[in-house]
Short mmCIF file of N, CA and C in Angstrom, two decimals:
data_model
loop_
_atom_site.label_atom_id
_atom_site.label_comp_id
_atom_site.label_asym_id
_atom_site.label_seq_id
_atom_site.Cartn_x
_atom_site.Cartn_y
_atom_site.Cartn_z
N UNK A 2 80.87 66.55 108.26
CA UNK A 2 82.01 67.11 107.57
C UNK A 2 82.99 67.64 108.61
N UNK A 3 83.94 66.99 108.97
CA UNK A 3 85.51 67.41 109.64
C UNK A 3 86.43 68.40 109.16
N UNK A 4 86.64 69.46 109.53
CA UNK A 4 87.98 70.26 109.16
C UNK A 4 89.08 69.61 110.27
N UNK A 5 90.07 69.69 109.53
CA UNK A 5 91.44 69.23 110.47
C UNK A 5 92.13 69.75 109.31
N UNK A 6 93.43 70.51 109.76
CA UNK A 6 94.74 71.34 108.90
C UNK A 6 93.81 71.60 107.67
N UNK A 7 92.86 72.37 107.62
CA UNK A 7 92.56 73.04 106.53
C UNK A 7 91.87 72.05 105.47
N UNK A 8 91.42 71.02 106.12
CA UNK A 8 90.80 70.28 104.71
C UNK A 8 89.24 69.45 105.57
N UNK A 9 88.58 69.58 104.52
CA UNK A 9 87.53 69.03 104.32
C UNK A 9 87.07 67.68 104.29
N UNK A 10 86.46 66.37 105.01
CA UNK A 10 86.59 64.95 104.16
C UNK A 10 85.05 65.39 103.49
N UNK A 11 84.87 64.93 102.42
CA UNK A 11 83.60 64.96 101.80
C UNK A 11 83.02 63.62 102.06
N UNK A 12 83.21 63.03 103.08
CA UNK A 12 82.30 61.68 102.91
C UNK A 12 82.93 60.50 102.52
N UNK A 13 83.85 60.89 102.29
CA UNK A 13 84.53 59.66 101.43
C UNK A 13 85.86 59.81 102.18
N UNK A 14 86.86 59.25 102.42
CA UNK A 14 88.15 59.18 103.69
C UNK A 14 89.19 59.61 102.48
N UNK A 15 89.06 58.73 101.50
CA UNK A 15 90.26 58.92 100.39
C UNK A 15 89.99 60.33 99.52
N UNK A 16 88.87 61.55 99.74
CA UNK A 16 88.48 62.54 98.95
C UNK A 16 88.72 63.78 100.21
N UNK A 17 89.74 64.52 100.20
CA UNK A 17 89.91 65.48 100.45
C UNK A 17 89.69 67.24 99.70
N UNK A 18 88.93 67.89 100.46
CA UNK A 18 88.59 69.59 100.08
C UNK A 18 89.79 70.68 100.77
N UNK A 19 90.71 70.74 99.79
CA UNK A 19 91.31 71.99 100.70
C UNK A 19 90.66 73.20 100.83
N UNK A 20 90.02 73.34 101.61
CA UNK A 20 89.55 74.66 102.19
C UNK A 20 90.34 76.01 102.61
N UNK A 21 91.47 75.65 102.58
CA UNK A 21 92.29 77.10 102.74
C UNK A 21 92.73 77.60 101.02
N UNK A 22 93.17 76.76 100.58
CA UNK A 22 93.87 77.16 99.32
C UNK A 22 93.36 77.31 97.95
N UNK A 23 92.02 75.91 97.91
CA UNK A 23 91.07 75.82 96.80
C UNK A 23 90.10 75.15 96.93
N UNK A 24 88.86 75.94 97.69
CA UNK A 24 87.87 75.79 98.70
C UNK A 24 86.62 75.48 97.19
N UNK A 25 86.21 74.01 96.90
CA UNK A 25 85.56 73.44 96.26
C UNK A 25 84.35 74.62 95.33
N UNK A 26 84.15 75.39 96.53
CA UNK A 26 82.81 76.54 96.03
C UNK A 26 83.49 77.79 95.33
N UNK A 27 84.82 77.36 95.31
CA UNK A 27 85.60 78.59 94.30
C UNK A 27 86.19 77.58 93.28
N UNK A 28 86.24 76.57 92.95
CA UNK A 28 87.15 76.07 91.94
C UNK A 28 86.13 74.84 91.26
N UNK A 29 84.47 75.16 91.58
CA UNK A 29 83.40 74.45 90.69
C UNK A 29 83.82 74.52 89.05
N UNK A 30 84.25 75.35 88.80
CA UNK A 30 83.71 75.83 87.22
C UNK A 30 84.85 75.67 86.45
N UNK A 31 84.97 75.81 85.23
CA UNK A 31 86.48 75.73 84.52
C UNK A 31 87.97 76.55 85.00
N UNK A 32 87.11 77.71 85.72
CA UNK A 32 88.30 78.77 86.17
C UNK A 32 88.09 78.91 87.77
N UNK A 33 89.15 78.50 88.43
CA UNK A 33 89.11 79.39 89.73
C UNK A 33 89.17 80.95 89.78
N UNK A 34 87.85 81.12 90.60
CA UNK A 34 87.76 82.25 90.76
C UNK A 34 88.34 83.70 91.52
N UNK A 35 89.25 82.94 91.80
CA UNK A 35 91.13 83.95 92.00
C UNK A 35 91.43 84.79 90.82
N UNK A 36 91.59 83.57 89.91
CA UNK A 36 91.98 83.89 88.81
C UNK A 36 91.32 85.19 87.65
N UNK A 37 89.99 84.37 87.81
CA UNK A 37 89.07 85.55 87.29
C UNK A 37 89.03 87.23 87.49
N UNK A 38 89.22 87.39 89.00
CA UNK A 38 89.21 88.40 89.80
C UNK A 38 90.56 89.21 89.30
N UNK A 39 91.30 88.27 89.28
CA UNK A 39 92.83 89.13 88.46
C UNK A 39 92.80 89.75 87.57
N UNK A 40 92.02 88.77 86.61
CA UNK A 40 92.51 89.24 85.41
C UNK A 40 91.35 90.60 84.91
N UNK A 41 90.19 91.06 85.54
CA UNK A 41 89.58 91.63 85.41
C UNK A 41 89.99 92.81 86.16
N UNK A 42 90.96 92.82 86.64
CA UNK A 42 91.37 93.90 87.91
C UNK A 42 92.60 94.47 87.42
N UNK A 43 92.61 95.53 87.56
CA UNK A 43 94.38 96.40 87.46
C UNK A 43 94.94 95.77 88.42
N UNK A 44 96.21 96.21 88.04
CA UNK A 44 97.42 95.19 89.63
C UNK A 44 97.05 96.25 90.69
N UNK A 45 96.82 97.45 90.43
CA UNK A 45 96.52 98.19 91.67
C UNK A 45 95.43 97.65 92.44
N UNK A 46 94.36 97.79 91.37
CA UNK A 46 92.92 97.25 92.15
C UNK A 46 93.29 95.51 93.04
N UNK A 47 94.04 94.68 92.28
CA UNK A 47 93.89 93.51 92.57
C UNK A 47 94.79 93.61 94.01
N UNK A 48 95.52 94.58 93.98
CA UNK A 48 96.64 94.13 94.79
C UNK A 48 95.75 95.05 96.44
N UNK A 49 95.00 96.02 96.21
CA UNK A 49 93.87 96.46 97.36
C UNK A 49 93.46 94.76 97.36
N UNK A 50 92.35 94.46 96.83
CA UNK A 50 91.75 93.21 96.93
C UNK A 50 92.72 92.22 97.94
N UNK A 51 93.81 92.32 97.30
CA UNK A 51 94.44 90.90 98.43
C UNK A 51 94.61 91.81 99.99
N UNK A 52 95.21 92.99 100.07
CA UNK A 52 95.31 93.08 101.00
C UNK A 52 93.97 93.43 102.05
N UNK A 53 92.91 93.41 100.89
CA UNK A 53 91.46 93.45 102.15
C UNK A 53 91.07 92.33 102.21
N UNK A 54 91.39 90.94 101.86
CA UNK A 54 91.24 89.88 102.07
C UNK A 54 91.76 89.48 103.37
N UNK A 55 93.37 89.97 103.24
CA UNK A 55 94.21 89.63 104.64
C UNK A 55 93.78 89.93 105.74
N UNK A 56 93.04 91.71 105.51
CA UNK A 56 92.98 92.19 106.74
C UNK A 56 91.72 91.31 106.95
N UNK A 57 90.73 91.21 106.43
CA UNK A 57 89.35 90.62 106.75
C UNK A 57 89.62 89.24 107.52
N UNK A 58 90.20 88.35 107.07
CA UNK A 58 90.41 87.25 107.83
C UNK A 58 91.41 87.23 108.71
N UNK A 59 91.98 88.23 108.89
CA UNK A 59 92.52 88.62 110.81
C UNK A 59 92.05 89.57 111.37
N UNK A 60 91.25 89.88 111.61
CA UNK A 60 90.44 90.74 111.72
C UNK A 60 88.72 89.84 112.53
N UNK A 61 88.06 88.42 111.49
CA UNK A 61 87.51 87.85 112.33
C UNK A 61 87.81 86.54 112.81
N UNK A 62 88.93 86.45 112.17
CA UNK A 62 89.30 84.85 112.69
C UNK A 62 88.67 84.51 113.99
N UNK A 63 89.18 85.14 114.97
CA UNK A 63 88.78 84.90 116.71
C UNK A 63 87.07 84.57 116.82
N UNK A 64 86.52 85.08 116.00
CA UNK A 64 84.94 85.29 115.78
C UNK A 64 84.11 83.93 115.28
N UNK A 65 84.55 83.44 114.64
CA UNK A 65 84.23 82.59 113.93
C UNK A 65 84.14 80.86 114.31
N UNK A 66 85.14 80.47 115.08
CA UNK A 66 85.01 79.92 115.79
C UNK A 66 85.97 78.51 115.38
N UNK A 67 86.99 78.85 113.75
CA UNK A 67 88.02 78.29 113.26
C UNK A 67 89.60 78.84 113.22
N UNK A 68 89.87 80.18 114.15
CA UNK A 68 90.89 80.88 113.85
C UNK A 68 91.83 80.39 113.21
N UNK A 69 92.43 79.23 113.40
CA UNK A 69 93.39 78.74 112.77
C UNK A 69 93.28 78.80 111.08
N UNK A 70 92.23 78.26 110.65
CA UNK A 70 91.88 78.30 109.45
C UNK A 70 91.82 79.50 108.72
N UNK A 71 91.53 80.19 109.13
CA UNK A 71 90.85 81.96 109.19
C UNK A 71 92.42 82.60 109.06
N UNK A 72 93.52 82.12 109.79
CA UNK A 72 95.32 82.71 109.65
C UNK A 72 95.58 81.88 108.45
N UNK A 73 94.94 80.75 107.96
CA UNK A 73 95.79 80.79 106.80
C UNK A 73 95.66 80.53 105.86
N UNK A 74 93.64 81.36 105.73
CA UNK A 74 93.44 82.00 104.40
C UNK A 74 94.15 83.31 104.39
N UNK A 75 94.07 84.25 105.72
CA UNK A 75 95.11 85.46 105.40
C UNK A 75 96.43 85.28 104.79
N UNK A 76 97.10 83.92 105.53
CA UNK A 76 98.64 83.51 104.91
C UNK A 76 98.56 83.33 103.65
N UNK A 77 97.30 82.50 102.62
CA UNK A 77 97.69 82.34 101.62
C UNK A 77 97.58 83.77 100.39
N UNK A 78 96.53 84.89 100.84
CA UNK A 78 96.12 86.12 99.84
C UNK A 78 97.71 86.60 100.72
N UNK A 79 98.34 86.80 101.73
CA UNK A 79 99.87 87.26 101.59
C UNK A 79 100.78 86.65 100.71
N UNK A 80 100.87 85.27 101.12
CA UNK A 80 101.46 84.92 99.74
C UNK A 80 101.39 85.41 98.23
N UNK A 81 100.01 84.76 98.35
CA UNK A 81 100.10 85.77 96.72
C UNK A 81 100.30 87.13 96.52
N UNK A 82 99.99 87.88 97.78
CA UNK A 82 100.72 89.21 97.13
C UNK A 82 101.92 89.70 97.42
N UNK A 83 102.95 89.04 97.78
CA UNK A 83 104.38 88.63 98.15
C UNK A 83 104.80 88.16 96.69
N UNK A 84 104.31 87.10 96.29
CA UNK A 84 104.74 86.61 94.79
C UNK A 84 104.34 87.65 94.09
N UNK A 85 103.84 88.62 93.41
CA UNK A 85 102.93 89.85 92.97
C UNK A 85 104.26 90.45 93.59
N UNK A 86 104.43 90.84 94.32
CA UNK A 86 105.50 91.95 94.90
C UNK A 86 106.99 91.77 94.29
N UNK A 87 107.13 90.42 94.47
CA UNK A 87 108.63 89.94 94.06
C UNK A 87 108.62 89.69 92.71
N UNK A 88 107.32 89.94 91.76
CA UNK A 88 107.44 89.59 90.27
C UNK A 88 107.23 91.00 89.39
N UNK A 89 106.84 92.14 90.23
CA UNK A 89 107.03 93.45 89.74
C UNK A 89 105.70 93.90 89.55
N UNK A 90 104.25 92.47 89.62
CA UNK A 90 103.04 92.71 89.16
C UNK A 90 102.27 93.41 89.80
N UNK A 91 102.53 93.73 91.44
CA UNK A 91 101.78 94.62 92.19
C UNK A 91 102.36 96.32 92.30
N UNK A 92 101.56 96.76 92.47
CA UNK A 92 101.53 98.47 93.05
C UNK A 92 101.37 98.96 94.30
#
């Protein structure tokens, strides 16, 4: 299994896993489990959650031995709480 720009081949050349954005072991089931986490969460609580996501994956990126990958799962929980920020939904 190859990572290159954030994706996965599963074996197959034409079957790509994005691993930064919707990493197969979070989006098994009917609901990605982003989603879940939201909606069970106050915007306060959710909006801690993203930002201990961010810090966590800059924080070990260097460690791990994918940094690149590791900046942009942090880039994407900023994003979302940038969109959250600019839509009034975060605290």
């Amino acid at each position: 299994m190859a990572i290159a720009n954030g994706y996965t081949k599963n074996g197959n050349d034409d079957e790509k896993e994005d691993v930064v954005n919707h990493p197969g072991h979070y989006t098994s089931g009917k609901y990605e489990v982003i989603e879940v986490i939201e909606d069970k969460m106050t915007a306060s609580q959710f909006t801690g959650f993203l930002i201990g996501n961010i810090m966590k994956y800059i924080m070990r990126a260097r460690l791990k031995g994918n940094a690149l990958q590791d900046y942009k799962k942090a880039q994407w929980y900023l994003d979302r709480l940038i969109k959250k920020m600019e839509s009034k939904e975060a605290i």
